[in-house]
Amino acid sequence: MLNINKLRKTDHAIISIGSHIPILQSMLDFEYLAKYDQPSLKAIIATGRKYIRMFFGKKEVLIPVYSSVSDLPSNIRNKITLFINLSSARRVLSSTCDVIAEFPNLMGGTIFAENVPEKHELELYHYSQKKNVFVVGPSSVGLLISNKLKLGAIAGTQAKQLVESQVFTPGSVAVFSASGGMTNELIRLTSQAGKRLSFSLSFGGDRFPICTPVEAFLAAEKDTDTTHIIYFGELGGYDEYELADLIKSKKVTKPVIAYIAGTISDMFETPPQFGHAKAMASRGEETSKAKAEALRRVCIKATNSFTEFLSLVKKIPAKIHNIAIETRHASSLRIIENRRPSLFINSVSHDVGGSVEIVKQDLLTMVKKQSYGWIVASMLLGKPVKSKELAEFFDFVLKLLVDHGPYVSGAVNTMIAARAGRDLVSSLASGLLTIGPRFGGAINQAAQHWLDGVGRQVEAHVFVEEIAKAKKRISGIGHRKYRIDYPDPRVKAIMAFTGKLKYKKYTSFALGVEKVTTAKKGNLILNVDGAIAAVLLDILSEKEQCSDAELKELIDIEFFNALFVLSRSVGFTAHYLDQRRLDEGLFRLTQEDVVYV
Amino acid sequence: MKLQVLSYESKMARVKLTEHKAKSLLYDLLGYSYHGVSIDRKGLSQYAHTLSKDKKYVVKVDQGIKKRMKQGLVKLRVSSYELRDAIDELAKKGYDQFIIEEMLPHNQSDERYLAVERIRKGMLITYSKKGGIDVEEHASEVKRAVIPYYRHPELGSGSNRDPDIHRDDVEQIAKELGIDINILKQLREFCEKYFVSFLEINPLVVRKGKVWLLDLAIEVDSTAHFFIRDGWNENDIVTEKHKTYEEIAVAALNKKSQAAFTLTLLNPNGSIWVLLSGGGASVTIADEIHNLGFGKQLGNYGEYSGNPNAEETYLYTCSLLALLLKSNQRRLMLIIGGGVANFTDIRITFKGIIQALAEYKNKLKKKKIKIFVRRGGPHEFEGLTAIEEWLKENKMYGLVSGHVLPLNEVVGATIKELRSPPSRG
């Protein structure tokens, strides 16, 4: 059940199903203007991105995006108290059921979509009642509690509208309508008449709104702030008869002012369908005149004329408002209206007011205190490295990969460019451009293998078979020269770093694969690329507490290859300088160097 | 202006299926075969061979009309050679969709009434053992019961639903009507499967436990068409008679758009025309015209909502203006009205409106039209400024106001202008 007092007392965490940026942004603007420290919107369910950038005042904030409700981390999941469902009509039933089932502290939410089938509305109605969760909608602009909560487009999507409607001054008038447009119209009208809102909601124009007028009226009755109820009803349906019963049985005692629209329906030969799904008077009791009369019989001020309705609203006694509070929003509004989105966001380094920080440490302090391995690892991860092991491993690998002689394609390219008279940067770039699937890019691919194998808990021999069947090679396995009986000393040095690790699941898996492959052929050993990938995965997992998802992301963004590119740049630069010093002149192949076919 | 005519049907709420489709689906679910023929005026010859010379037929208008018998829209005991004449006669009354069924001789005492309506608590069953065209005259025989159809989403769709049924009620209904209890269960299944909101069988002929659905009317939830795999589709929804080209065009626009549009012609020669936005505000403004005694002069009702783009608003306005310009009144008033929008962008929607007004500028000037605007919402100032400039420049200005003016007062201003003598020049 809708409990406004409880909603006012709670610190909310909101989840949005789907994204409709103007609506969500207006919710953040509302909270900024209501002097919240941070937005209540904690997560958005959508696809294709990791977060959505939104404004909180002038500042931009990142709202995390998850592809499904079940992907939410438990710390957020347990906090969620409210939802706003902005998904399409066809997804409303399943997504709302998911939300109600998944969040233990959920109080309720609103549904925006139009054209939700009646049957789905009723299933949600019964389900939400059983779960004791309130649901406003479908086809609702939402729920508003003055200076506390805006859950939907209600009261407008521009900050200017919110300020003009004075929804930051708690008042005593509750406003209800099926119509979203009229809800906002009445909010505006109430504030223009010098009154202030306690809360407001729009049921939505469908035949079976999940939060019924009865539930809203009872919520207003129980709400300590509300003294008056303004209701805009329409022809169609029988809601007003239930409201009349509530009043007759004294379950609602607060004064009600009502307008039941739709006298125009008398003009039509056969009852027409008006703008809302339920706005059709098939039977006599459903006409606006009959319904207004039913309300008047229980002494509600119900009119069929808007003029009369307006004058009744104006007569509601107004409290005195603090004008100083209401005018202070003008400056906040200027901030909102003049903001613009940033062109970039950055988490690696800062340059604010001339003082440079790298991963949140002052540049000079860091230079004095940290090793080069620590700095590189921290910057590539985008956050300070926690463990000594990772810093040391980086240090080692950066040295290890620095060069591998002049024959490799990157070195050759660099030398050719240098001999063609090109400058340092061009020659270096020419060398770097050879790095890819056949040269230097194997660390990332090997990491992909080990993560995949361990993640699926597949046995090493099955894994090898799978790849063999697909007629592919395993990156990180195989060497031209070294064999099982003639091991690569560099691999041994890399493996030494696993000494301080506990589980070594990636290294163990890689070694398991090596055992299978070397049984087939002696030179199919774990090579430098494969070993670096495995040990690095283990250190990241055990010493830096990276989750599987984080490791996968590091692979996706080519983190593992970055290590090679960085280190080998030293080698290529050296080859460039070397060629320039020796000044050999332009390199050219001869006829003997090419076979014609 | 280019408008494509797609279909009559609007995308919202309860709509009627043709009786022929409704019967095909329901008889099929009950396990009966159905031999009714659906026909339009041109279609008779292709079905002629299926009709027998020895049999008598019933011909009915199949366009969702209530009380057909009393309106003379049903022809009984028609021989196959009389069918053409019977259809022509009905067609003269403005109809174009018919259903032909074999005549079923029966006693009036076999006629029952049975209706099912989806309400909040469940399925409301209304029934009477005295059915037929005079069912309302036996009001004391009409009984009601609610069968909860509610199925818990956590139980999934394949769960056993029977425990929900109030068995006593169902048994009572079946007993009273003299039908098998399974028929009621099947009706419920039918309503669930095809998203039926309302179903009325009158008369339901019952003889020795076997049933015939003589007249069947059903309303389905048109928003559910996405969830219906096999069953009805948009083509099975009845077509209303007497629709203008412009109304059809707006219905087609509504169907294609994310936003919503409706347009209904009330009085082709009206002097007050309305271009309104928002389901609630549009009714409020129309009410005000009616309440002030000018309802008969109102040319149309209609509304747009759900933040349409400029192109869609342009198309909608064009349809409205085309209707308005056919009015034979010498002076015309147009109200562009709406509440304070939550998310519909005023600048963008008004851009489309101005574009349409500009296209019909010369014709509108000849009609000495005056335009009255009241609207609020996102980018209200920009939208209102643009239309105010345009109206003043083109001498059509009646009033332009934002949220400061009470919603209904735009009507008062319009009527005042209509009553005042026309200005010269």
Coordinates of C-alpha atoms in Angstrom, one line a residue, chain A residues 20 89-90 97 112 114-120 122-123 125-127 130-131 141 153-158 161 164 179-182 184-185 188 192 207-210 212 232 234-235 259-264 266-268 273-277 283 304-307 310, chain B residues 11-14 66 117-121 149-154 192-193 195 197-198 221 223-224 226-227 260 262 264 266 279-281 283-284 286-288 290-291 295-296 298 301 303 305 338-343 374 377-381 403-408:
Chain A
H20 CA 14.4 8.0 -20.9
A89 CA 4.5 -1.9 -23.1
R90 CA 5.4 -5.4 -24.2
C97 CA 7.7 -8.8 -11.9
F112 CA 5.4 4.9 -17.7
E114 CA 1.2 3.3 -22.6
N115 CA -0.7 0.4 -24.3
V116 CA -0.1 -2.2 -21.6
P117 CA -2.7 -5.0 -22.0
E118 CA -5.5 -5.0 -19.4
K119 CA -4.7 -8.6 -18.5
H120 CA -1.1 -7.7 -17.7
L122 CA -4.4 -7.0 -13.6
E123 CA -1.8 -9.6 -13.0
Y125 CA -2.3 -5.5 -9.6
H126 CA -2.7 -8.8 -7.8
Y127 CA 0.9 -9.6 -7.6
K130 CA 0.4 -9.8 -2.5
K131 CA 3.9 -8.5 -2.2
V141 CA 3.8 10.3 -15.3
A153 CA 8.0 13.0 -15.6
I154 CA 5.4 14.4 -13.2
A155 CA 5.5 18.2 -12.7
G156 CA 7.6 18.6 -15.8
T157 CA 10.9 17.6 -17.3
Q158 CA 12.5 21.0 -17.2
Q161 CA 8.9 24.0 -14.6
E164 CA 7.7 27.5 -11.2
S179 CA -4.4 12.2 -16.9
G180 CA -0.7 13.0 -16.8
G181 CA -1.2 16.4 -18.5
M182 CA -4.0 17.3 -16.1
N184 CA 0.7 18.7 -14.1
E185 CA -1.9 21.3 -15.0
R188 CA 0.7 24.4 -11.6
Q192 CA -0.6 29.7 -8.8
R207 CA -8.9 0.8 -17.6
F208 CA -7.2 -0.9 -14.7
P209 CA -4.6 1.3 -13.1
I210 CA -2.6 -0.7 -10.6
T212 CA -6.5 2.8 -7.8
F232 CA -9.6 15.3 -11.7
E234 CA -13.1 11.5 -16.3
L235 CA -16.0 9.7 -17.9
Y259 CA -14.0 17.7 -11.5
I260 CA -15.4 14.9 -13.6
A261 CA -14.6 15.7 -17.3
G262 CA -16.5 14.4 -20.2
T263 CA -19.9 16.2 -20.5
I264 CA -19.0 16.6 -24.1
D266 CA -23.4 13.8 -24.7
M267 CA -22.8 15.4 -28.1
F268 CA -22.0 12.0 -29.7
Q273 CA -13.3 6.7 -27.2
F274 CA -11.6 9.8 -25.8
G275 CA -7.9 10.3 -25.4
H276 CA -7.5 7.7 -22.5
A277 CA -8.1 4.0 -22.9
R283 CA -23.1 2.6 -19.8
N304 CA -18.8 19.3 -14.3
S305 CA -17.4 22.8 -15.0
F306 CA -13.8 23.7 -14.9
T307 CA -14.5 27.3 -14.0
L310 CA -11.0 26.5 -10.3
Chain B
K11 CA -3.9 1.2 -31.2
M12 CA -5.5 1.5 -27.8
A13 CA -8.1 -0.1 -25.6
R14 CA -11.0 -2.4 -26.2
K66 CA -25.5 -3.4 -31.0
E117 CA -16.4 -9.2 -18.8
R118 CA -12.9 -8.7 -17.5
I119 CA -13.1 -6.6 -14.3
R120 CA -10.6 -6.0 -11.6
K121 CA -11.6 -8.9 -9.4
Y149 CA -9.1 -15.5 -13.2
Y150 CA -6.1 -14.3 -11.4
R151 CA -3.0 -16.4 -11.9
H152 CA 0.1 -15.6 -9.9
P153 CA 3.0 -14.7 -12.1
E154 CA 5.4 -16.7 -9.9
E192 CA -7.2 -15.5 -21.4
K193 CA -5.7 -16.8 -24.6
F195 CA -7.0 -11.2 -24.4
S197 CA -12.1 -8.1 -22.4
F198 CA -15.8 -8.6 -23.1
D221 CA -7.7 -5.6 -25.9
T223 CA -2.8 -3.4 -27.1
A224 CA -2.3 -7.2 -26.8
F226 CA 1.9 -8.3 -30.0
F227 CA 1.2 -11.2 -27.6
A260 CA -0.9 9.1 -29.8
T262 CA -7.1 10.9 -32.4
T264 CA -13.3 12.6 -34.7
L266 CA -18.5 16.0 -34.9
G279 CA -6.2 13.1 -22.9
G280 CA -7.5 15.0 -19.9
A281 CA -7.0 18.6 -21.0
V283 CA -11.8 16.7 -22.7
T284 CA -11.8 19.7 -20.3
A286 CA -14.3 20.3 -25.2
D287 CA -16.5 20.2 -22.0
E288 CA -16.1 24.0 -21.6
H290 CA -20.3 22.3 -24.5
N291 CA -21.0 23.8 -21.0
G295 CA -21.4 22.3 -28.3
K296 CA -23.3 22.2 -31.6
L298 CA -17.9 22.3 -32.3
Y301 CA -12.8 16.3 -31.1
E303 CA -6.0 15.1 -29.2
S305 CA 0.0 13.3 -26.7
G338 CA -3.5 21.9 -23.9
G339 CA -2.4 21.7 -20.3
V340 CA 1.1 22.2 -18.9
A341 CA 2.9 19.3 -20.5
N342 CA 5.2 17.0 -18.5
F343 CA 7.5 15.9 -21.3
R374 CA -3.1 28.2 -24.6
G377 CA 5.3 22.7 -20.8
P378 CA 9.0 22.1 -21.8
H379 CA 10.2 25.0 -24.0
E380 CA 6.9 26.7 -23.6
F381 CA 8.4 30.2 -24.1
H403 CA 0.3 28.4 -18.3
V404 CA -0.7 31.7 -16.6
L405 CA -4.1 31.7 -18.3
P406 CA -6.4 29.1 -16.8
L407 CA -6.9 26.2 -19.2
N408 CA -10.6 26.8 -19.8

